[in-house]
Short mmCIF file of C-alpha atoms and ligand atoms in Angstrom, two decimals:
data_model
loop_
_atom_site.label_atom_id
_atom_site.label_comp_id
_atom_site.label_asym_id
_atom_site.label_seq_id
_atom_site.Cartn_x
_atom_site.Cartn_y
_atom_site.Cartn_z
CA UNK A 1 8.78 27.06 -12.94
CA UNK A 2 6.03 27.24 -15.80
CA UNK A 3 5.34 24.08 -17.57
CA UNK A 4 2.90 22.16 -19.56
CA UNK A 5 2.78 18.68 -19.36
CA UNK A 6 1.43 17.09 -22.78
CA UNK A 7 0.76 13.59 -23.09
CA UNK A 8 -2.69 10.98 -23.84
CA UNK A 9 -5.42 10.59 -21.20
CA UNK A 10 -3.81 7.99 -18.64
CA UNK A 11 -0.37 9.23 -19.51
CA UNK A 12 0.20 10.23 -16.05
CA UNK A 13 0.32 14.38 -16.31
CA UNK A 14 -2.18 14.42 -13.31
CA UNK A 15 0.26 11.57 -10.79
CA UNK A 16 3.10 13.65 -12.14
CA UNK A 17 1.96 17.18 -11.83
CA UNK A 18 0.85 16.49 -8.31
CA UNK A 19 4.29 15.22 -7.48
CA UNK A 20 5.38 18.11 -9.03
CA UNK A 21 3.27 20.61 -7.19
CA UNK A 22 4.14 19.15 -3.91
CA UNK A 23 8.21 19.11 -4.86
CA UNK A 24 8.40 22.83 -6.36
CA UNK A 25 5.23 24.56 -4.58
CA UNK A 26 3.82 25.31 -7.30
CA UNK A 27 0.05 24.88 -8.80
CA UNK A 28 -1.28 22.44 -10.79
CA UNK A 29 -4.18 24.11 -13.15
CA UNK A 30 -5.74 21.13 -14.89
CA UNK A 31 -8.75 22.32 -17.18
CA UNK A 32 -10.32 18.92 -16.70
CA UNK A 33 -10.41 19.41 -13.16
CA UNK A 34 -11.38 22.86 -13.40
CA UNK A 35 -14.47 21.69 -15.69
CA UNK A 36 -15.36 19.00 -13.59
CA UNK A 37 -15.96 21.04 -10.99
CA UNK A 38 -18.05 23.89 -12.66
CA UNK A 39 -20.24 21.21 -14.15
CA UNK A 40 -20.67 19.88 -10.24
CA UNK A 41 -21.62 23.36 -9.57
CA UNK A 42 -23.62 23.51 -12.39
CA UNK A 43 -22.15 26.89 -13.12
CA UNK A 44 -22.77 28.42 -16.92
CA UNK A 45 -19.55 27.51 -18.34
CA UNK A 46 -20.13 23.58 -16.61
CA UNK A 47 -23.80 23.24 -18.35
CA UNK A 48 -22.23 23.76 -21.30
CA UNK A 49 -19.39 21.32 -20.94
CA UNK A 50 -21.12 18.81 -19.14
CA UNK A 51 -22.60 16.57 -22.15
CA UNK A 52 -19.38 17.70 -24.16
CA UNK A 53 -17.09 16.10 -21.55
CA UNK A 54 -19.50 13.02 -21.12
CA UNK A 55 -19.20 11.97 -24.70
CA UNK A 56 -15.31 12.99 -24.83
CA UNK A 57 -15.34 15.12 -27.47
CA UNK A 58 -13.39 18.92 -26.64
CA UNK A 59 -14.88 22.08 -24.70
CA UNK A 60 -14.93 24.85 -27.01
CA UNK A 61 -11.72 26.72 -27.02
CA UNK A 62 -12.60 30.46 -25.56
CA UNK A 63 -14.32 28.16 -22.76
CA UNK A 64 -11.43 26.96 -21.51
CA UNK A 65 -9.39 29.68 -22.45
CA UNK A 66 -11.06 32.41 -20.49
CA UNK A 67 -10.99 29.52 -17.39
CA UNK A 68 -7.22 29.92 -17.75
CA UNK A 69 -6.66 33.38 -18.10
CA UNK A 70 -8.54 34.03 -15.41
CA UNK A 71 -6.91 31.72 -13.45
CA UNK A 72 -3.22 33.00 -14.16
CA UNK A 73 -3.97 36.41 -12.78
CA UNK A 74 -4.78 34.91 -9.29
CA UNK A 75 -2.19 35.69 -6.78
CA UNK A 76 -0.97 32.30 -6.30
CA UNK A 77 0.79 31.96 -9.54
CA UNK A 78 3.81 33.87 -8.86
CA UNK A 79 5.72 30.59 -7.85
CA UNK A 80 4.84 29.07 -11.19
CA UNK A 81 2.00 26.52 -12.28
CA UNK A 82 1.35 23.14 -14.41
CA UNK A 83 -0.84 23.08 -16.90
CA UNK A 84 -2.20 19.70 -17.40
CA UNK A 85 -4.95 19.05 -20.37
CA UNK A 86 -4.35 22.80 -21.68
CA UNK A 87 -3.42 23.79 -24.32
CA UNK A 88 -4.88 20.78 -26.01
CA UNK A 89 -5.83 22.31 -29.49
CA UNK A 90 -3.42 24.71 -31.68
CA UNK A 91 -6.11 27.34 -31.24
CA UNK A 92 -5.42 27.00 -27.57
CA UNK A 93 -1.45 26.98 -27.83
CA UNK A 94 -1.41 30.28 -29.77
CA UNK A 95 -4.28 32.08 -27.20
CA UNK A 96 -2.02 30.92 -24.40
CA UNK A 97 1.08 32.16 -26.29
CA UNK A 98 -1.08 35.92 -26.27
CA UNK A 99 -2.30 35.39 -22.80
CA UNK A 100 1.35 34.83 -21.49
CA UNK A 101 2.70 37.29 -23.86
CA UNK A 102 0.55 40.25 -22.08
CA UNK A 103 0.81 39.19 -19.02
CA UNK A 104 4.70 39.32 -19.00
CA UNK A 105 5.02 35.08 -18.12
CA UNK A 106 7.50 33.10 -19.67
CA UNK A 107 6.69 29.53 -20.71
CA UNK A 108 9.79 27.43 -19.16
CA UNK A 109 9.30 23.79 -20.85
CA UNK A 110 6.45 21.42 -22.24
CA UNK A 111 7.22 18.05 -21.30
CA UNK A 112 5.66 15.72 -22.78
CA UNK A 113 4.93 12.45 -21.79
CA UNK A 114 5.12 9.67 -24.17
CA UNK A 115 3.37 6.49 -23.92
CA UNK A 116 2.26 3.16 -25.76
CA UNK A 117 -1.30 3.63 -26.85
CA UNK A 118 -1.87 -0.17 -26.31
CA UNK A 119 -0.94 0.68 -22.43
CA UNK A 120 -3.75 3.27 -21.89
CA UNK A 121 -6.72 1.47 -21.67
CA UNK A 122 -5.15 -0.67 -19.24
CA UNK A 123 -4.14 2.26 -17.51
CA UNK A 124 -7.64 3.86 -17.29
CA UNK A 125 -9.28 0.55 -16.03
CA UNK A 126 -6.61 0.57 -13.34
CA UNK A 127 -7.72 3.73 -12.27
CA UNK A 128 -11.39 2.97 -12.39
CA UNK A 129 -10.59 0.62 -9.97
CA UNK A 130 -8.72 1.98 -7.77
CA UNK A 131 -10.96 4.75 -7.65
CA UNK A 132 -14.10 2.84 -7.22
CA UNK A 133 -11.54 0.78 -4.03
CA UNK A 134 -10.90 3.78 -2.43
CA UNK A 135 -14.92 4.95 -2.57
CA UNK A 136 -14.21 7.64 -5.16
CA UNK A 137 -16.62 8.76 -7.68
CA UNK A 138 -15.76 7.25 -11.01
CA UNK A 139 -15.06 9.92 -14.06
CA UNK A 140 -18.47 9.23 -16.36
CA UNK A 141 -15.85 9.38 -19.27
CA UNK A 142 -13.24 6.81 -18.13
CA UNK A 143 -15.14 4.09 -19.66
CA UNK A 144 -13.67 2.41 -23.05
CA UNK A 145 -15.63 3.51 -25.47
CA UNK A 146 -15.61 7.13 -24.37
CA UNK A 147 -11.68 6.44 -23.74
CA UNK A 148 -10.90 5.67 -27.15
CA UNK A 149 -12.80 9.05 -28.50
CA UNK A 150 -10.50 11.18 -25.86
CA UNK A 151 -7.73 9.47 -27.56
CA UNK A 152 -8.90 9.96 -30.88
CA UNK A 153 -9.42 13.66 -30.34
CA UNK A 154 -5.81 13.59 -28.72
CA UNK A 155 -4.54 12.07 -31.55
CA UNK A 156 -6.09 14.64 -34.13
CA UNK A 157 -6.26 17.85 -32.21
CA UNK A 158 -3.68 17.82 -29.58
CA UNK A 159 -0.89 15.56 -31.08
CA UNK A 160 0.22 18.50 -33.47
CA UNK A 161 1.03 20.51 -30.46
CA UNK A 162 4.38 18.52 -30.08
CA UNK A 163 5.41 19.34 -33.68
CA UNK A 164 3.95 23.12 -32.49
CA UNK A 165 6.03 22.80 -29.21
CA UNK A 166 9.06 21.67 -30.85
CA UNK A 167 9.56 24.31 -33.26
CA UNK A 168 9.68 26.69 -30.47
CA UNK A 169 11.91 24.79 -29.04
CA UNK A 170 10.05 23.99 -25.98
CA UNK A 171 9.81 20.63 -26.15
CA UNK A 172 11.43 18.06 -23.54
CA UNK A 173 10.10 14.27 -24.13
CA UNK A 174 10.01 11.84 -21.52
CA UNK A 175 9.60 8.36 -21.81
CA UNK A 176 6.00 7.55 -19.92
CA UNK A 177 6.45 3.87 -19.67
CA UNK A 178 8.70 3.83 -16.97
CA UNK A 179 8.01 3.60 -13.35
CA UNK A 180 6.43 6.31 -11.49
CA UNK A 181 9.46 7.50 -10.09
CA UNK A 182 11.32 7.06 -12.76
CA UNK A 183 9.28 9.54 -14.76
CA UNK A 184 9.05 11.74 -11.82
CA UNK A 185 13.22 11.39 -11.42
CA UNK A 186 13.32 12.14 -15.23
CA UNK A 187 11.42 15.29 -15.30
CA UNK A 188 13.00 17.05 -12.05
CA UNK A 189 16.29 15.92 -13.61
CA UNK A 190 15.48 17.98 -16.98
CA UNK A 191 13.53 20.64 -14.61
CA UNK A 192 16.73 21.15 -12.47
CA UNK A 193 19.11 21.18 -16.03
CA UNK A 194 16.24 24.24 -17.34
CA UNK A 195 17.26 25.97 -13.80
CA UNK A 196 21.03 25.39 -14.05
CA UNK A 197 20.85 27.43 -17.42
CA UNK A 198 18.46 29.99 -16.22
CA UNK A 199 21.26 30.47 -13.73
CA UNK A 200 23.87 30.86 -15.63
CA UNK A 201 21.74 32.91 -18.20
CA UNK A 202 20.82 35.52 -15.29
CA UNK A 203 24.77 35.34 -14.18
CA UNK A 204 26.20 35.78 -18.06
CA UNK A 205 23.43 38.60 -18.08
CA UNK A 206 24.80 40.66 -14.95
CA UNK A 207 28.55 39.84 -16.56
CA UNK A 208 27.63 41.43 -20.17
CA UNK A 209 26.44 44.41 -18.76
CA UNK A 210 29.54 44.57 -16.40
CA UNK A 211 32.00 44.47 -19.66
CA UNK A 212 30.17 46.89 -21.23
CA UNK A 213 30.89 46.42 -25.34
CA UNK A 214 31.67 43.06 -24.73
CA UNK A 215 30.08 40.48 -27.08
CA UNK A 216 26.37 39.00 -26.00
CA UNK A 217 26.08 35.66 -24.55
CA UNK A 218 23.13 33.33 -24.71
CA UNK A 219 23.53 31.30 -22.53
CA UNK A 220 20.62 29.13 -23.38
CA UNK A 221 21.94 27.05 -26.02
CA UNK A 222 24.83 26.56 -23.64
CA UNK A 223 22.66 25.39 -21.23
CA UNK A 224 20.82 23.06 -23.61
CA UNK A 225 24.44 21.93 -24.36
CA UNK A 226 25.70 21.22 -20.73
CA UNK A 227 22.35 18.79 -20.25
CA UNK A 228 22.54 17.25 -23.23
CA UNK A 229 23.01 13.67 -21.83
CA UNK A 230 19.88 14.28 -20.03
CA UNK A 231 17.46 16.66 -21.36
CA UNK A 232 16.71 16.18 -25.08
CA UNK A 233 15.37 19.50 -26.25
CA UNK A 234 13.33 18.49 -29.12
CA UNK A 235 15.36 19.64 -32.95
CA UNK A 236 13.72 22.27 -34.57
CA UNK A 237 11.33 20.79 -36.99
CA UNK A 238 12.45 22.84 -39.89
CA UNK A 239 16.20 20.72 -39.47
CA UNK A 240 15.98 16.93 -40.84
CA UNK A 241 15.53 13.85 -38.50
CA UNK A 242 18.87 13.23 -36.94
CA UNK A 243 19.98 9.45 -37.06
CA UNK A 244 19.98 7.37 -33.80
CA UNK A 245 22.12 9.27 -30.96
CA UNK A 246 25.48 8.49 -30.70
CA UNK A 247 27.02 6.21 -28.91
CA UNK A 248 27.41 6.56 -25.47
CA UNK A 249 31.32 6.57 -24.34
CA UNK A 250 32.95 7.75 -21.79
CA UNK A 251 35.31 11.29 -21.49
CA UNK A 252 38.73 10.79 -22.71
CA UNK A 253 37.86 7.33 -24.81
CA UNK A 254 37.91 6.70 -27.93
CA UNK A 255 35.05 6.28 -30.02
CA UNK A 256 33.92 2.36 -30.00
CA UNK A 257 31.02 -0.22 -31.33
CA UNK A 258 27.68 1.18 -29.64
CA UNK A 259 27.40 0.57 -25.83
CA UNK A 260 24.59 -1.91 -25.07
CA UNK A 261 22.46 1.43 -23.37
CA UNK A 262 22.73 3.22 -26.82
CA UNK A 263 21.91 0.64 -28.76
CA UNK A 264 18.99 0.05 -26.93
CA UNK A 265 17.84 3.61 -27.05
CA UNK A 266 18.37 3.78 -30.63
CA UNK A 267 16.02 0.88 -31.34
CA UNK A 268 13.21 2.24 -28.82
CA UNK A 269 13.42 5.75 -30.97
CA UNK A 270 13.33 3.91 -34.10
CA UNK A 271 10.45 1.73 -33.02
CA UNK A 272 8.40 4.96 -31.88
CA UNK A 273 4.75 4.75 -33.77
CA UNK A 274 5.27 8.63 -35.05
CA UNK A 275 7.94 9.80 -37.15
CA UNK A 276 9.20 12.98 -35.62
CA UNK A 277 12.55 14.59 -34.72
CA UNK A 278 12.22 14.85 -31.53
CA UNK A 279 14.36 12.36 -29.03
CA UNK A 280 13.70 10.35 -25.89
CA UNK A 281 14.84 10.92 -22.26
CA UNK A 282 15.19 7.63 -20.70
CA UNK A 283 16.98 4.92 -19.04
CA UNK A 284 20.05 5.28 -21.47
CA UNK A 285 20.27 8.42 -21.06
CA UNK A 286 20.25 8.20 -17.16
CA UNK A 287 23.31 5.42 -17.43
CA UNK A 288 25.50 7.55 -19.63
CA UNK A 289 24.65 10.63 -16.93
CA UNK A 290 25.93 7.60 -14.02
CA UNK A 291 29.18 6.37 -16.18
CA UNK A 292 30.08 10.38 -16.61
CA UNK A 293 29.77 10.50 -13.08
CA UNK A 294 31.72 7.49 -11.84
CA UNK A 295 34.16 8.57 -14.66
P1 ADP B 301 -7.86 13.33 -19.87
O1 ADP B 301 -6.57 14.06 -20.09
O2 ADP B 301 -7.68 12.11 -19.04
O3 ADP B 301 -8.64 13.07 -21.11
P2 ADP B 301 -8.97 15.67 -18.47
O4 ADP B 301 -9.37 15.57 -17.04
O5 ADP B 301 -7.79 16.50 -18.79
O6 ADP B 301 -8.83 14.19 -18.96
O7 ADP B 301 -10.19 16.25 -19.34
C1 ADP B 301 -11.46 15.68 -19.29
C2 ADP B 301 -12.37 16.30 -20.35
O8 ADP B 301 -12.48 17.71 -20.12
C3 ADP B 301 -11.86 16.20 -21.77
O9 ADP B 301 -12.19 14.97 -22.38
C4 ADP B 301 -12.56 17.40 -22.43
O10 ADP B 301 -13.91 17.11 -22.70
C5 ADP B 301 -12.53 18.44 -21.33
N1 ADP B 301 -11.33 19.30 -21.43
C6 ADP B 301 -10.31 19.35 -20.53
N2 ADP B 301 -9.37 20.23 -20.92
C7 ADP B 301 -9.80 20.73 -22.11
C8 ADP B 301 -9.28 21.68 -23.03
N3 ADP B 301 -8.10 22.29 -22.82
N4 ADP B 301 -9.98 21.96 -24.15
C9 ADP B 301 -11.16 21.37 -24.39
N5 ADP B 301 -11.71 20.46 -23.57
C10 ADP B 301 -11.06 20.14 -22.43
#
């Protein structure tokens, strides 16, 4: 599994990708990380990112590029990896799109996180403290007025890599303000749809060549298809905003009013701060999946 998770700081990518990494065995390569611990070494690349990072403004892209190309080409990639806080710049997406393109990786999913900017500060200060509880060294940028720069720079530089993502039809949203868990439950849901229809891409593969002349398959749309009710592939951008999903019903009904849970979902996408076409995964979406079940 190759992903990206995209999202503000205190969005969660790092509680998630751990869970992640732990789940799927694969590695988490978080450029933060990876920069906060060449500027503890005091290494080249960290002298130059230390008083960057300190004020919150962005390392200079072939900086953290070259970090993560040489990182991909260490042996312990081959499971997969997470990156978390790269790309974070369209510069960055398109070097990454090269680096992956010569080194024969395909890019899975970017799932982005989605949160309530009013919720982030109070995030951050949370983690301050539980950091400074558990004895921790406190991130010199984690305070609010660095904290709102981060997000400004998010907002400006790494917010159009959602639009970027979701052209390519890479992009899976999930809805950050839930629980832990339920974010974590969301994304290996949508992660275990993406492997369903890499299955049944592989098996429709190995069939096609078996009835040789036969017409070509892709299976991915198909796949997209069979998890619609939980994965929400982002519309290409290109295609107008879709109105509100449709109501939820179950197989073999007819079509009614809107059920309460799509109602509901309908308003939260409506009420989202950023006009885009992309759509939520969320608690609707997770009691249509239970009614289809019980049905
Ligand atoms: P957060 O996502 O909470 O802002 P990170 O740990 O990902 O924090 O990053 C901390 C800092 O490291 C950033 O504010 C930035 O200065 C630097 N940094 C991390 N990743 C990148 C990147 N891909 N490009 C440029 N700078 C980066």
């Amino acid at each position: 599994m190759r992903l990206i998770l995209l999202g503000p700081p205190g969005a969660g990518k790092g509680t998630q990708a751990q869970r992640l990494v732990q789940r799927h065995g694969i590695v988490q390569l978080s450029t933060g990380e990876m920069l906060r611990a060449a500027v503890a070494a005091q290494t080249p690349v960290g002298l130059k990112a230390k008083d960057i990072m300190a004020g919150g403004g962005l390392v200079p892209d072939e900086i953290v590029v070259g970090i993560i190309s040489d990182r991909l080409d260490q042996p312990d990639m081959k499971n997969g990896f997470i990156l978390d806080g790269f790309p974070r710049t369209v510069p960055q997406a398109e070097a990454l799109d090269d680096l992956l393109k010569k080194k024969h990786i395909k890019l899975d999913a970017v799932v982005e996180l989605r949160v309530n900017e009013s919720a982030l500060l109070n995030r951050v200060e949370t983690r301050v403290a539980e950091m400074r509880a558990r004895g921790e060294e406190v991130r010199i940028d984690d305070t609010p007025e660095v904290l709102s720069k981060r997000l400004a720079s998010y907002r400006s530089m790494t917010e159009p890599l959602i639009h970027y993502y979701s052209e390519r039809r890479k992009l899976l949203t999930v809805d950050g303000m839930m629980t832990i868990e339920h974010v974590t439950r969301e994304i290996n849901r949508i992660l275990a749809a993406i492997g369903a229809a890499e299955e049944a891409k592989a098996s429709k593969k190995g069939a096609a060549k078996r009835a040789a002349g036969g017409a070509k398959s892709d299976p991915i749309p198909a796949a997209r298809k069979a998890a619609k009710s939980t994965v929400k592939r982002a519309a290409a951008s290109k295609k107008p905003a879709k109105p509100p999903a449709k109501p939820a019903r179950k197989a073999g009904k007819p079509a009614k009013a809107p059920s309460k849970a799509a109602k509901k979902s309908s308003r939260r996408a409506s009420a989202g701060s950023r006009p885009r076409a992309t759509k939520k995964v969320g608690k609707s979406a997770k009691k249509v999946t239970k009614k289809r079940a019980k049905a």
